């Protein structure tokens, strides 16, 4: 089971990697960002939109946690996506602003989570019906999902000649000593 410190670390890492990813993407022209590259969500911008859609879905689900985290109240103002391929924007700057808003919510939310919160189950609905799963594991899924698709976006950027740099979580884990 993850600890509160793990979740805070992942939230910090997540926001930093998103900043790096969007900065790398900004070096490409708009047509290169929107070009279909045969990825799961087509283009670089499609992949970035998918990560935003996934985060929005999960953060809205997390609002149902019995702890009623204050940081998640900001999600009430963010409408749910129409689906996992929802396009919030094809403009990188507009999408970046949305990404930064979500990352701020995630970091504030992570700071509110306690170890006892992580041990509780969360009941939510998806396309298959009602689910009840371990909340700490669901938070790990949120971060794993982002890492997975950021890796895809990083590959697409690399194929376009853009180096995102080191993306390993290992670089964010403090020395123990």
JSON list of N, CA and C in Angstrom, two decimals, residues 50-132:
[
{"chain": "A", "resi": 50, "resn": "UNK", "atom": "N", "xyz": [-5.73, 13.19, -23.91]},
{"chain": "A", "resi": 50, "resn": "UNK", "atom": "CA", "xyz": [-6.17, 11.96, -23.24]},
{"chain": "A", "resi": 50, "resn": "UNK", "atom": "C", "xyz": [-5.73, 11.94, -21.78]},
{"chain": "A", "resi": 51, "resn": "UNK", "atom": "N", "xyz": [-4.50, 12.35, -21.52]},
{"chain": "A", "resi": 51, "resn": "UNK", "atom": "CA", "xyz": [-4.02, 12.38, -20.13]},
{"chain": "A", "resi": 51, "resn": "UNK", "atom": "C", "xyz": [-4.88, 13.33, -19.30]},
{"chain": "A", "resi": 52, "resn": "UNK", "atom": "N", "xyz": [-5.21, 14.48, -19.85]},
{"chain": "A", "resi": 52, "resn": "UNK", "atom": "CA", "xyz": [-6.09, 15.43, -19.16]},
{"chain": "A", "resi": 52, "resn": "UNK", "atom": "C", "xyz": [-7.47, 14.81, -18.92]},
{"chain": "A", "resi": 53, "resn": "UNK", "atom": "N", "xyz": [-8.00, 14.13, -19.93]},
{"chain": "A", "resi": 53, "resn": "UNK", "atom": "CA", "xyz": [-9.32, 13.49, -19.77]},
{"chain": "A", "resi": 53, "resn": "UNK", "atom": "C", "xyz": [-9.28, 12.43, -18.68]},
{"chain": "A", "resi": 54, "resn": "UNK", "atom": "N", "xyz": [-8.26, 11.59, -18.69]},
{"chain": "A", "resi": 54, "resn": "UNK", "atom": "CA", "xyz": [-8.15, 10.55, -17.67]},
{"chain": "A", "resi": 54, "resn": "UNK", "atom": "C", "xyz": [-8.03, 11.13, -16.27]},
{"chain": "A", "resi": 55, "resn": "UNK", "atom": "N", "xyz": [-7.20, 12.16, -16.13]},
{"chain": "A", "resi": 55, "resn": "UNK", "atom": "CA", "xyz": [-7.07, 12.81, -14.82]},
{"chain": "A", "resi": 55, "resn": "UNK", "atom": "C", "xyz": [-8.38, 13.40, -14.35]},
{"chain": "A", "resi": 56, "resn": "UNK", "atom": "N", "xyz": [-9.08, 14.04, -15.27]},
{"chain": "A", "resi": 56, "resn": "UNK", "atom": "CA", "xyz": [-10.35, 14.66, -14.91]},
{"chain": "A", "resi": 56, "resn": "UNK", "atom": "C", "xyz": [-11.35, 13.62, -14.44]},
{"chain": "A", "resi": 57, "resn": "UNK", "atom": "N", "xyz": [-11.43, 12.52, -15.16]},
{"chain": "A", "resi": 57, "resn": "UNK", "atom": "CA", "xyz": [-12.35, 11.44, -14.77]},
{"chain": "A", "resi": 57, "resn": "UNK", "atom": "C", "xyz": [-12.01, 10.94, -13.37]},
{"chain": "A", "resi": 58, "resn": "UNK", "atom": "N", "xyz": [-10.73, 10.64, -13.11]},
{"chain": "A", "resi": 58, "resn": "UNK", "atom": "CA", "xyz": [-10.35, 10.08, -11.82]},
{"chain": "A", "resi": 58, "resn": "UNK", "atom": "C", "xyz": [-10.50, 11.10, -10.69]},
{"chain": "A", "resi": 59, "resn": "UNK", "atom": "N", "xyz": [-10.11, 12.32, -10.92]},
{"chain": "A", "resi": 59, "resn": "UNK", "atom": "CA", "xyz": [-10.25, 13.32, -9.85]},
{"chain": "A", "resi": 59, "resn": "UNK", "atom": "C", "xyz": [-11.72, 13.54, -9.49]},
{"chain": "A", "resi": 60, "resn": "UNK", "atom": "N", "xyz": [-12.58, 13.51, -10.49]},
{"chain": "A", "resi": 60, "resn": "UNK", "atom": "CA", "xyz": [-14.01, 13.64, -10.20]},
{"chain": "A", "resi": 60, "resn": "UNK", "atom": "C", "xyz": [-14.52, 12.40, -9.43]},
{"chain": "A", "resi": 61, "resn": "UNK", "atom": "N", "xyz": [-14.01, 11.23, -9.75]},
{"chain": "A", "resi": 61, "resn": "UNK", "atom": "CA", "xyz": [-14.38, 10.03, -8.99]},
{"chain": "A", "resi": 61, "resn": "UNK", "atom": "C", "xyz": [-13.88, 10.14, -7.55]},
{"chain": "A", "resi": 62, "resn": "UNK", "atom": "N", "xyz": [-12.67, 10.67, -7.36]},
{"chain": "A", "resi": 62, "resn": "UNK", "atom": "CA", "xyz": [-12.10, 10.79, -6.03]},
{"chain": "A", "resi": 62, "resn": "UNK", "atom": "C", "xyz": [-12.92, 11.74, -5.15]},
{"chain": "A", "resi": 63, "resn": "UNK", "atom": "N", "xyz": [-13.71, 12.61, -5.77]},
{"chain": "A", "resi": 63, "resn": "UNK", "atom": "CA", "xyz": [-14.59, 13.49, -4.99]},
{"chain": "A", "resi": 63, "resn": "UNK", "atom": "C", "xyz": [-15.58, 12.68, -4.15]},
{"chain": "A", "resi": 64, "resn": "UNK", "atom": "N", "xyz": [-15.82, 11.43, -4.53]},
{"chain": "A", "resi": 64, "resn": "UNK", "atom": "CA", "xyz": [-16.74, 10.58, -3.80]},
{"chain": "A", "resi": 64, "resn": "UNK", "atom": "C", "xyz": [-16.13, 9.92, -2.57]},
{"chain": "A", "resi": 65, "resn": "UNK", "atom": "N", "xyz": [-14.86, 10.17, -2.30]},
{"chain": "A", "resi": 65, "resn": "UNK", "atom": "CA", "xyz": [-14.22, 9.58, -1.12]},
{"chain": "A", "resi": 65, "resn": "UNK", "atom": "C", "xyz": [-14.88, 10.14, 0.13]},
{"chain": "A", "resi": 66, "resn": "UNK", "atom": "N", "xyz": [-15.09, 9.29, 1.15]},
{"chain": "A", "resi": 66, "resn": "UNK", "atom": "CA", "xyz": [-15.75, 9.75, 2.38]},
{"chain": "A", "resi": 66, "resn": "UNK", "atom": "C", "xyz": [-15.05, 10.93, 3.07]},
{"chain": "A", "resi": 67, "resn": "UNK", "atom": "N", "xyz": [-13.78, 11.14, 2.80]},
{"chain": "A", "resi": 67, "resn": "UNK", "atom": "CA", "xyz": [-13.05, 12.24, 3.45]},
{"chain": "A", "resi": 67, "resn": "UNK", "atom": "C", "xyz": [-13.39, 13.60, 2.88]},
{"chain": "A", "resi": 68, "resn": "UNK", "atom": "N", "xyz": [-14.05, 13.64, 1.72]},
{"chain": "A", "resi": 68, "resn": "UNK", "atom": "CA", "xyz": [-14.47, 14.91, 1.11]},
{"chain": "A", "resi": 68, "resn": "UNK", "atom": "C", "xyz": [-13.32, 15.93, 1.07]},
{"chain": "A", "resi": 69, "resn": "UNK", "atom": "N", "xyz": [-12.27, 15.58, 0.38]},
{"chain": "A", "resi": 69, "resn": "UNK", "atom": "CA", "xyz": [-11.06, 16.40, 0.32]},
{"chain": "A", "resi": 69, "resn": "UNK", "atom": "C", "xyz": [-11.36, 17.81, -0.22]},
{"chain": "A", "resi": 70, "resn": "UNK", "atom": "N", "xyz": [-11.04, 18.87, 0.54]},
{"chain": "A", "resi": 70, "resn": "UNK", "atom": "CA", "xyz": [-11.31, 20.24, 0.07]},
{"chain": "A", "resi": 70, "resn": "UNK", "atom": "C", "xyz": [-10.67, 20.58, -1.27]},
{"chain": "A", "resi": 71, "resn": "UNK", "atom": "N", "xyz": [-9.46, 20.09, -1.53]},
{"chain": "A", "resi": 71, "resn": "UNK", "atom": "CA", "xyz": [-8.78, 20.42, -2.79]},
{"chain": "A", "resi": 71, "resn": "UNK", "atom": "C", "xyz": [-9.55, 19.94, -4.00]},
{"chain": "A", "resi": 72, "resn": "UNK", "atom": "N", "xyz": [-10.32, 18.87, -3.84]},
{"chain": "A", "resi": 72, "resn": "UNK", "atom": "CA", "xyz": [-11.06, 18.32, -4.98]},
{"chain": "A", "resi": 72, "resn": "UNK", "atom": "C", "xyz": [-12.32, 19.11, -5.30]},
{"chain": "A", "resi": 73, "resn": "UNK", "atom": "N", "xyz": [-12.70, 20.04, -4.45]},
{"chain": "A", "resi": 73, "resn": "UNK", "atom": "CA", "xyz": [-13.88, 20.85, -4.74]},
{"chain": "A", "resi": 73, "resn": "UNK", "atom": "C", "xyz": [-13.70, 21.66, -6.03]},
{"chain": "A", "resi": 74, "resn": "UNK", "atom": "N", "xyz": [-12.46, 21.97, -6.38]},
{"chain": "A", "resi": 74, "resn": "UNK", "atom": "CA", "xyz": [-12.18, 22.69, -7.63]},
{"chain": "A", "resi": 74, "resn": "UNK", "atom": "C", "xyz": [-12.65, 21.90, -8.84]},
{"chain": "A", "resi": 75, "resn": "UNK", "atom": "N", "xyz": [-12.77, 20.59, -8.71]},
{"chain": "A", "resi": 75, "resn": "UNK", "atom": "CA", "xyz": [-13.19, 19.75, -9.84]},
{"chain": "A", "resi": 75, "resn": "UNK", "atom": "C", "xyz": [-14.65, 19.96, -10.20]},
{"chain": "A", "resi": 76, "resn": "UNK", "atom": "N", "xyz": [-15.43, 20.53, -9.29]},
{"chain": "A", "resi": 76, "resn": "UNK", "atom": "CA", "xyz": [-16.83, 20.81, -9.60]},
{"chain": "A", "resi": 76, "resn": "UNK", "atom": "C", "xyz": [-16.97, 21.77, -10.78]},
{"chain": "A", "resi": 77, "resn": "UNK", "atom": "N", "xyz": [-15.97, 22.62, -10.97]},
{"chain": "A", "resi": 77, "resn": "UNK", "atom": "CA", "xyz": [-15.99, 23.61, -12.05]},
{"chain": "A", "resi": 77, "resn": "UNK", "atom": "C", "xyz": [-15.42, 23.07, -13.35]},
{"chain": "A", "resi": 78, "resn": "UNK", "atom": "N", "xyz": [-14.91, 21.85, -13.34]},
{"chain": "A", "resi": 78, "resn": "UNK", "atom": "CA", "xyz": [-14.32, 21.26, -14.54]},
{"chain": "A", "resi": 78, "resn": "UNK", "atom": "C", "xyz": [-15.25, 20.15, -15.02]},
{"chain": "A", "resi": 79, "resn": "UNK", "atom": "N", "xyz": [-15.91, 20.37, -16.15]},
{"chain": "A", "resi": 79, "resn": "UNK", "atom": "CA", "xyz": [-16.86, 19.36, -16.62]},
{"chain": "A", "resi": 79, "resn": "UNK", "atom": "C", "xyz": [-16.16, 18.05, -17.00]},
{"chain": "A", "resi": 80, "resn": "UNK", "atom": "N", "xyz": [-16.86, 16.95, -16.83]},
{"chain": "A", "resi": 80, "resn": "UNK", "atom": "CA", "xyz": [-16.26, 15.67, -17.22]},
{"chain": "A", "resi": 80, "resn": "UNK", "atom": "C", "xyz": [-16.11, 15.60, -18.74]},
{"chain": "A", "resi": 81, "resn": "UNK", "atom": "N", "xyz": [-15.11, 14.87, -19.20]},
{"chain": "A", "resi": 81, "resn": "UNK", "atom": "CA", "xyz": [-14.93, 14.72, -20.65]},
{"chain": "A", "resi": 81, "resn": "UNK", "atom": "C", "xyz": [-16.02, 13.84, -21.23]},
{"chain": "A", "resi": 82, "resn": "UNK", "atom": "N", "xyz": [-16.23, 13.97, -22.53]},
{"chain": "A", "resi": 82, "resn": "UNK", "atom": "CA", "xyz": [-17.21, 13.13, -23.23]},
{"chain": "A", "resi": 82, "resn": "UNK", "atom": "C", "xyz": [-16.72, 11.69, -23.34]},
{"chain": "A", "resi": 83, "resn": "UNK", "atom": "N", "xyz": [-15.43, 11.50, -23.22]},
{"chain": "A", "resi": 83, "resn": "UNK", "atom": "CA", "xyz": [-14.83, 10.16, -23.31]},
{"chain": "A", "resi": 83, "resn": "UNK", "atom": "C", "xyz": [-13.33, 10.27, -23.19]},
{"chain": "A", "resi": 84, "resn": "UNK", "atom": "N", "xyz": [-12.65, 9.14, -23.30]},
{"chain": "A", "resi": 84, "resn": "UNK", "atom": "CA", "xyz": [-11.20, 9.12, -23.12]},
{"chain": "A", "resi": 84, "resn": "UNK", "atom": "C", "xyz": [-10.44, 9.80, -24.26]},
{"chain": "A", "resi": 85, "resn": "UNK", "atom": "N", "xyz": [-11.06, 9.99, -25.40]},
{"chain": "A", "resi": 85, "resn": "UNK", "atom": "CA", "xyz": [-10.42, 10.67, -26.53]},
{"chain": "A", "resi": 85, "resn": "UNK", "atom": "C", "xyz": [-10.91, 12.12, -26.64]},
{"chain": "A", "resi": 86, "resn": "UNK", "atom": "N", "xyz": [-11.54, 12.62, -25.58]},
{"chain": "A", "resi": 86, "resn": "UNK", "atom": "CA", "xyz": [-12.07, 13.99, -25.58]},
{"chain": "A", "resi": 86, "resn": "UNK", "atom": "C", "xyz": [-10.94, 14.99, -25.87]},
{"chain": "A", "resi": 87, "resn": "UNK", "atom": "N", "xyz": [-11.22, 15.95, -26.73]},
{"chain": "A", "resi": 87, "resn": "UNK", "atom": "CA", "xyz": [-10.25, 17.00, -27.04]},
{"chain": "A", "resi": 87, "resn": "UNK", "atom": "C", "xyz": [-10.67, 18.27, -26.29]},
{"chain": "A", "resi": 88, "resn": "UNK", "atom": "N", "xyz": [-9.91, 18.61, -25.27]},
{"chain": "A", "resi": 88, "resn": "UNK", "atom": "CA", "xyz": [-10.17, 19.85, -24.53]},
{"chain": "A", "resi": 88, "resn": "UNK", "atom": "C", "xyz": [-9.75, 21.05, -25.36]},
{"chain": "A", "resi": 89, "resn": "UNK", "atom": "N", "xyz": [-8.63, 20.88, -26.07]},
{"chain": "A", "resi": 89, "resn": "UNK", "atom": "CA", "xyz": [-8.16, 21.94, -26.95]},
{"chain": "A", "resi": 89, "resn": "UNK", "atom": "C", "xyz": [-7.10, 21.38, -27.88]},
{"chain": "A", "resi": 90, "resn": "UNK", "atom": "N", "xyz": [-7.05, 21.93, -29.09]},
{"chain": "A", "resi": 90, "resn": "UNK", "atom": "CA", "xyz": [-5.96, 21.57, -30.00]},
{"chain": "A", "resi": 90, "resn": "UNK", "atom": "C", "xyz": [-4.87, 22.64, -29.96]},
{"chain": "A", "resi": 91, "resn": "UNK", "atom": "N", "xyz": [-5.04, 23.62, -29.08]},
{"chain": "A", "resi": 91, "resn": "UNK", "atom": "CA", "xyz": [-4.04, 24.66, -28.86]},
{"chain": "A", "resi": 91, "resn": "UNK", "atom": "C", "xyz": [-3.21, 24.31, -27.62]},
{"chain": "A", "resi": 92, "resn": "UNK", "atom": "N", "xyz": [-1.92, 24.16, -27.79]},
{"chain": "A", "resi": 92, "resn": "UNK", "atom": "CA", "xyz": [-1.06, 23.69, -26.70]},
{"chain": "A", "resi": 92, "resn": "UNK", "atom": "C", "xyz": [-1.09, 24.63, -25.50]},
{"chain": "A", "resi": 93, "resn": "UNK", "atom": "N", "xyz": [-1.08, 25.93, -25.71]},
{"chain": "A", "resi": 93, "resn": "UNK", "atom": "CA", "xyz": [-1.10, 26.87, -24.58]},
{"chain": "A", "resi": 93, "resn": "UNK", "atom": "C", "xyz": [-2.39, 26.75, -23.77]},
{"chain": "A", "resi": 94, "resn": "UNK", "atom": "N", "xyz": [-3.51, 26.59, -24.45]},
{"chain": "A", "resi": 94, "resn": "UNK", "atom": "CA", "xyz": [-4.79, 26.43, -23.77]},
{"chain": "A", "resi": 94, "resn": "UNK", "atom": "C", "xyz": [-4.81, 25.12, -22.98]},
{"chain": "A", "resi": 95, "resn": "UNK", "atom": "N", "xyz": [-4.31, 24.06, -23.60]},
{"chain": "A", "resi": 95, "resn": "UNK", "atom": "CA", "xyz": [-4.27, 22.77, -22.93]},
{"chain": "A", "resi": 95, "resn": "UNK", "atom": "C", "xyz": [-3.29, 22.81, -21.75]},
{"chain": "A", "resi": 96, "resn": "UNK", "atom": "N", "xyz": [-2.18, 23.52, -21.90]},
{"chain": "A", "resi": 96, "resn": "UNK", "atom": "CA", "xyz": [-1.22, 23.67, -20.81]},
{"chain": "A", "resi": 96, "resn": "UNK", "atom": "C", "xyz": [-1.87, 24.34, -19.60]},
{"chain": "A", "resi": 97, "resn": "UNK", "atom": "N", "xyz": [-2.65, 25.37, -19.83]},
{"chain": "A", "resi": 97, "resn": "UNK", "atom": "CA", "xyz": [-3.32, 26.05, -18.71]},
{"chain": "A", "resi": 97, "resn": "UNK", "atom": "C", "xyz": [-4.24, 25.08, -17.97]},
{"chain": "A", "resi": 98, "resn": "UNK", "atom": "N", "xyz": [-4.95, 24.25, -18.73]},
{"chain": "A", "resi": 98, "resn": "UNK", "atom": "CA", "xyz": [-5.83, 23.24, -18.12]},
{"chain": "A", "resi": 98, "resn": "UNK", "atom": "C", "xyz": [-4.99, 22.21, -17.36]},
{"chain": "A", "resi": 99, "resn": "UNK", "atom": "N", "xyz": [-3.90, 21.77, -17.95]},
{"chain": "A", "resi": 99, "resn": "UNK", "atom": "CA", "xyz": [-2.99, 20.81, -17.32]},
{"chain": "A", "resi": 99, "resn": "UNK", "atom": "C", "xyz": [-2.46, 21.36, -15.99]},
{"chain": "A", "resi": 100, "resn": "UNK", "atom": "N", "xyz": [-2.03, 22.62, -16.01]},
{"chain": "A", "resi": 100, "resn": "UNK", "atom": "CA", "xyz": [-1.49, 23.24, -14.80]},
{"chain": "A", "resi": 100, "resn": "UNK", "atom": "C", "xyz": [-2.56, 23.33, -13.71]},
{"chain": "A", "resi": 101, "resn": "UNK", "atom": "N", "xyz": [-3.79, 23.61, -14.10]},
{"chain": "A", "resi": 101, "resn": "UNK", "atom": "CA", "xyz": [-4.88, 23.66, -13.12]},
{"chain": "A", "resi": 101, "resn": "UNK", "atom": "C", "xyz": [-5.08, 22.28, -12.48]},
{"chain": "A", "resi": 102, "resn": "UNK", "atom": "N", "xyz": [-5.08, 21.24, -13.30]},
{"chain": "A", "resi": 102, "resn": "UNK", "atom": "CA", "xyz": [-5.23, 19.88, -12.77]},
{"chain": "A", "resi": 102, "resn": "UNK", "atom": "C", "xyz": [-4.05, 19.50, -11.88]},
{"chain": "A", "resi": 103, "resn": "UNK", "atom": "N", "xyz": [-2.84, 19.85, -12.29]},
{"chain": "A", "resi": 103, "resn": "UNK", "atom": "CA", "xyz": [-1.67, 19.51, -11.49]},
{"chain": "A", "resi": 103, "resn": "UNK", "atom": "C", "xyz": [-1.71, 20.22, -10.14]},
{"chain": "A", "resi": 104, "resn": "UNK", "atom": "N", "xyz": [-2.20, 21.46, -10.11]},
{"chain": "A", "resi": 104, "resn": "UNK", "atom": "CA", "xyz": [-2.34, 22.18, -8.83]},
{"chain": "A", "resi": 104, "resn": "UNK", "atom": "C", "xyz": [-3.35, 21.47, -7.94]},
{"chain": "A", "resi": 105, "resn": "UNK", "atom": "N", "xyz": [-4.45, 21.00, -8.52]},
{"chain": "A", "resi": 105, "resn": "UNK", "atom": "CA", "xyz": [-5.45, 20.25, -7.74]},
{"chain": "A", "resi": 105, "resn": "UNK", "atom": "C", "xyz": [-4.82, 18.96, -7.21]},
{"chain": "A", "resi": 106, "resn": "UNK", "atom": "N", "xyz": [-4.09, 18.25, -8.05]},
{"chain": "A", "resi": 106, "resn": "UNK", "atom": "CA", "xyz": [-3.48, 16.98, -7.64]},
{"chain": "A", "resi": 106, "resn": "UNK", "atom": "C", "xyz": [-2.48, 17.21, -6.51]},
{"chain": "A", "resi": 107, "resn": "UNK", "atom": "N", "xyz": [-1.65, 18.23, -6.62]},
{"chain": "A", "resi": 107, "resn": "UNK", "atom": "CA", "xyz": [-0.66, 18.48, -5.57]},
{"chain": "A", "resi": 107, "resn": "UNK", "atom": "C", "xyz": [-1.34, 18.90, -4.26]},
{"chain": "A", "resi": 108, "resn": "UNK", "atom": "N", "xyz": [-2.36, 19.73, -4.33]},
{"chain": "A", "resi": 108, "resn": "UNK", "atom": "CA", "xyz": [-3.08, 20.14, -3.12]},
{"chain": "A", "resi": 108, "resn": "UNK", "atom": "C", "xyz": [-3.81, 18.96, -2.50]},
{"chain": "A", "resi": 109, "resn": "UNK", "atom": "N", "xyz": [-4.41, 18.15, -3.33]},
{"chain": "A", "resi": 109, "resn": "UNK", "atom": "CA", "xyz": [-5.11, 16.94, -2.89]},
{"chain": "A", "resi": 109, "resn": "UNK", "atom": "C", "xyz": [-4.13, 15.97, -2.22]},
{"chain": "A", "resi": 110, "resn": "UNK", "atom": "N", "xyz": [-2.97, 15.75, -2.84]},
{"chain": "A", "resi": 110, "resn": "UNK", "atom": "CA", "xyz": [-1.96, 14.85, -2.28]},
{"chain": "A", "resi": 110, "resn": "UNK", "atom": "C", "xyz": [-1.53, 15.31, -0.89]},
{"chain": "A", "resi": 111, "resn": "UNK", "atom": "N", "xyz": [-1.44, 16.61, -0.70]},
{"chain": "A", "resi": 111, "resn": "UNK", "atom": "CA", "xyz": [-1.05, 17.16, 0.60]},
{"chain": "A", "resi": 111, "resn": "UNK", "atom": "C", "xyz": [-2.12, 16.91, 1.66]},
{"chain": "A", "resi": 112, "resn": "UNK", "atom": "N", "xyz": [-3.36, 16.71, 1.25]},
{"chain": "A", "resi": 112, "resn": "UNK", "atom": "CA", "xyz": [-4.46, 16.47, 2.19]},
{"chain": "A", "resi": 112, "resn": "UNK", "atom": "C", "xyz": [-4.63, 14.99, 2.56]},
{"chain": "A", "resi": 113, "resn": "UNK", "atom": "N", "xyz": [-4.15, 14.11, 1.72]},
{"chain": "A", "resi": 113, "resn": "UNK", "atom": "CA", "xyz": [-4.35, 12.67, 1.91]},
{"chain": "A", "resi": 113, "resn": "UNK", "atom": "C", "xyz": [-3.58, 12.19, 3.14]},
{"chain": "A", "resi": 114, "resn": "UNK", "atom": "N", "xyz": [-4.20, 11.33, 3.91]},
{"chain": "A", "resi": 114, "resn": "UNK", "atom": "CA", "xyz": [-3.54, 10.70, 5.05]},
{"chain": "A", "resi": 114, "resn": "UNK", "atom": "C", "xyz": [-3.38, 9.21, 4.77]},
{"chain": "A", "resi": 115, "resn": "UNK", "atom": "N", "xyz": [-2.53, 8.57, 5.55]},
{"chain": "A", "resi": 115, "resn": "UNK", "atom": "CA", "xyz": [-2.36, 7.13, 5.40]},
{"chain": "A", "resi": 115, "resn": "UNK", "atom": "C", "xyz": [-3.67, 6.40, 5.65]},
{"chain": "A", "resi": 116, "resn": "UNK", "atom": "N", "xyz": [-4.48, 6.88, 6.58]},
{"chain": "A", "resi": 116, "resn": "UNK", "atom": "CA", "xyz": [-5.76, 6.21, 6.84]},
{"chain": "A", "resi": 116, "resn": "UNK", "atom": "C", "xyz": [-6.72, 6.40, 5.66]},
{"chain": "A", "resi": 117, "resn": "UNK", "atom": "N", "xyz": [-6.67, 7.54, 4.98]},
{"chain": "A", "resi": 117, "resn": "UNK", "atom": "CA", "xyz": [-7.49, 7.73, 3.78]},
{"chain": "A", "resi": 117, "resn": "UNK", "atom": "C", "xyz": [-7.13, 6.70, 2.72]},
{"chain": "A", "resi": 118, "resn": "UNK", "atom": "N", "xyz": [-5.83, 6.46, 2.57]},
{"chain": "A", "resi": 118, "resn": "UNK", "atom": "CA", "xyz": [-5.34, 5.54, 1.54]},
{"chain": "A", "resi": 118, "resn": "UNK", "atom": "C", "xyz": [-5.81, 4.11, 1.77]},
{"chain": "A", "resi": 119, "resn": "UNK", "atom": "N", "xyz": [-6.04, 3.77, 3.03]},
{"chain": "A", "resi": 119, "resn": "UNK", "atom": "CA", "xyz": [-6.45, 2.41, 3.37]},
{"chain": "A", "resi": 119, "resn": "UNK", "atom": "C", "xyz": [-7.93, 2.15, 3.13]},
{"chain": "A", "resi": 120, "resn": "UNK", "atom": "N", "xyz": [-8.70, 3.19, 2.91]},
{"chain": "A", "resi": 120, "resn": "UNK", "atom": "CA", "xyz": [-10.15, 3.04, 2.72]},
{"chain": "A", "resi": 120, "resn": "UNK", "atom": "C", "xyz": [-10.49, 2.60, 1.29]},
{"chain": "A", "resi": 121, "resn": "UNK", "atom": "N", "xyz": [-11.63, 1.98, 1.12]},
{"chain": "A", "resi": 121, "resn": "UNK", "atom": "CA", "xyz": [-12.10, 1.68, -0.23]},
{"chain": "A", "resi": 121, "resn": "UNK", "atom": "C", "xyz": [-12.81, 2.91, -0.82]},
{"chain": "A", "resi": 122, "resn": "UNK", "atom": "N", "xyz": [-12.86, 2.95, -2.13]},
{"chain": "A", "resi": 122, "resn": "UNK", "atom": "CA", "xyz": [-13.62, 3.99, -2.83]},
{"chain": "A", "resi": 122, "resn": "UNK", "atom": "C", "xyz": [-14.61, 3.30, -3.75]},
{"chain": "A", "resi": 123, "resn": "UNK", "atom": "N", "xyz": [-15.85, 3.71, -3.67]},
{"chain": "A", "resi": 123, "resn": "UNK", "atom": "CA", "xyz": [-16.88, 3.22, -4.58]},
{"chain": "A", "resi": 123, "resn": "UNK", "atom": "C", "xyz": [-17.09, 4.27, -5.66]},
{"chain": "A", "resi": 124, "resn": "UNK", "atom": "N", "xyz": [-17.07, 3.84, -6.91]},
{"chain": "A", "resi": 124, "resn": "UNK", "atom": "CA", "xyz": [-17.26, 4.75, -8.04]},
{"chain": "A", "resi": 124, "resn": "UNK", "atom": "C", "xyz": [-17.94, 3.99, -9.17]},
{"chain": "A", "resi": 125, "resn": "UNK", "atom": "N", "xyz": [-18.37, 4.73, -10.18]},
{"chain": "A", "resi": 125, "resn": "UNK", "atom": "CA", "xyz": [-19.00, 4.12, -11.36]},
{"chain": "A", "resi": 125, "resn": "UNK", "atom": "C", "xyz": [-18.10, 4.33, -12.56]},
{"chain": "A", "resi": 126, "resn": "UNK", "atom": "N", "xyz": [-18.05, 3.29, -13.40]},
{"chain": "A", "resi": 126, "resn": "UNK", "atom": "CA", "xyz": [-17.42, 3.43, -14.70]},
{"chain": "A", "resi": 126, "resn": "UNK", "atom": "C", "xyz": [-18.38, 2.87, -15.74]},
{"chain": "A", "resi": 127, "resn": "UNK", "atom": "N", "xyz": [-17.91, 2.67, -16.96]},
{"chain": "A", "resi": 127, "resn": "UNK", "atom": "CA", "xyz": [-18.80, 2.22, -18.04]},
{"chain": "A", "resi": 127, "resn": "UNK", "atom": "C", "xyz": [-19.35, 0.81, -17.80]},
{"chain": "A", "resi": 128, "resn": "UNK", "atom": "N", "xyz": [-18.72, 0.05, -16.91]},
{"chain": "A", "resi": 128, "resn": "UNK", "atom": "CA", "xyz": [-19.18, -1.31, -16.62]},
{"chain": "A", "resi": 128, "resn": "UNK", "atom": "C", "xyz": [-20.07, -1.38, -15.38]},
{"chain": "A", "resi": 129, "resn": "UNK", "atom": "N", "xyz": [-20.24, -0.26, -14.70]},
{"chain": "A", "resi": 129, "resn": "UNK", "atom": "CA", "xyz": [-21.08, -0.26, -13.51]},
{"chain": "A", "resi": 129, "resn": "UNK", "atom": "C", "xyz": [-20.33, 0.21, -12.27]},
{"chain": "A", "resi": 130, "resn": "UNK", "atom": "N", "xyz": [-20.82, -0.22, -11.12]},
{"chain": "A", "resi": 130, "resn": "UNK", "atom": "CA", "xyz": [-20.24, 0.21, -9.86]},
{"chain": "A", "resi": 130, "resn": "UNK", "atom": "C", "xyz": [-19.02, -0.63, -9.50]},
{"chain": "A", "resi": 131, "resn": "UNK", "atom": "N", "xyz": [-18.00, 0.05, -9.00]},
{"chain": "A", "resi": 131, "resn": "UNK", "atom": "CA", "xyz": [-16.77, -0.60, -8.57]},
{"chain": "A", "resi": 131, "resn": "UNK", "atom": "C", "xyz": [-16.46, -0.15, -7.15]},
{"chain": "A", "resi": 132, "resn": "UNK", "atom": "N", "xyz": [-15.76, -0.99, -6.43]},
{"chain": "A", "resi": 132, "resn": "UNK", "atom": "CA", "xyz": [-15.30, -0.65, -5.07]},
{"chain": "A", "resi": 132, "resn": "UNK", "atom": "C", "xyz": [-13.87, -1.19, -4.96]}
]
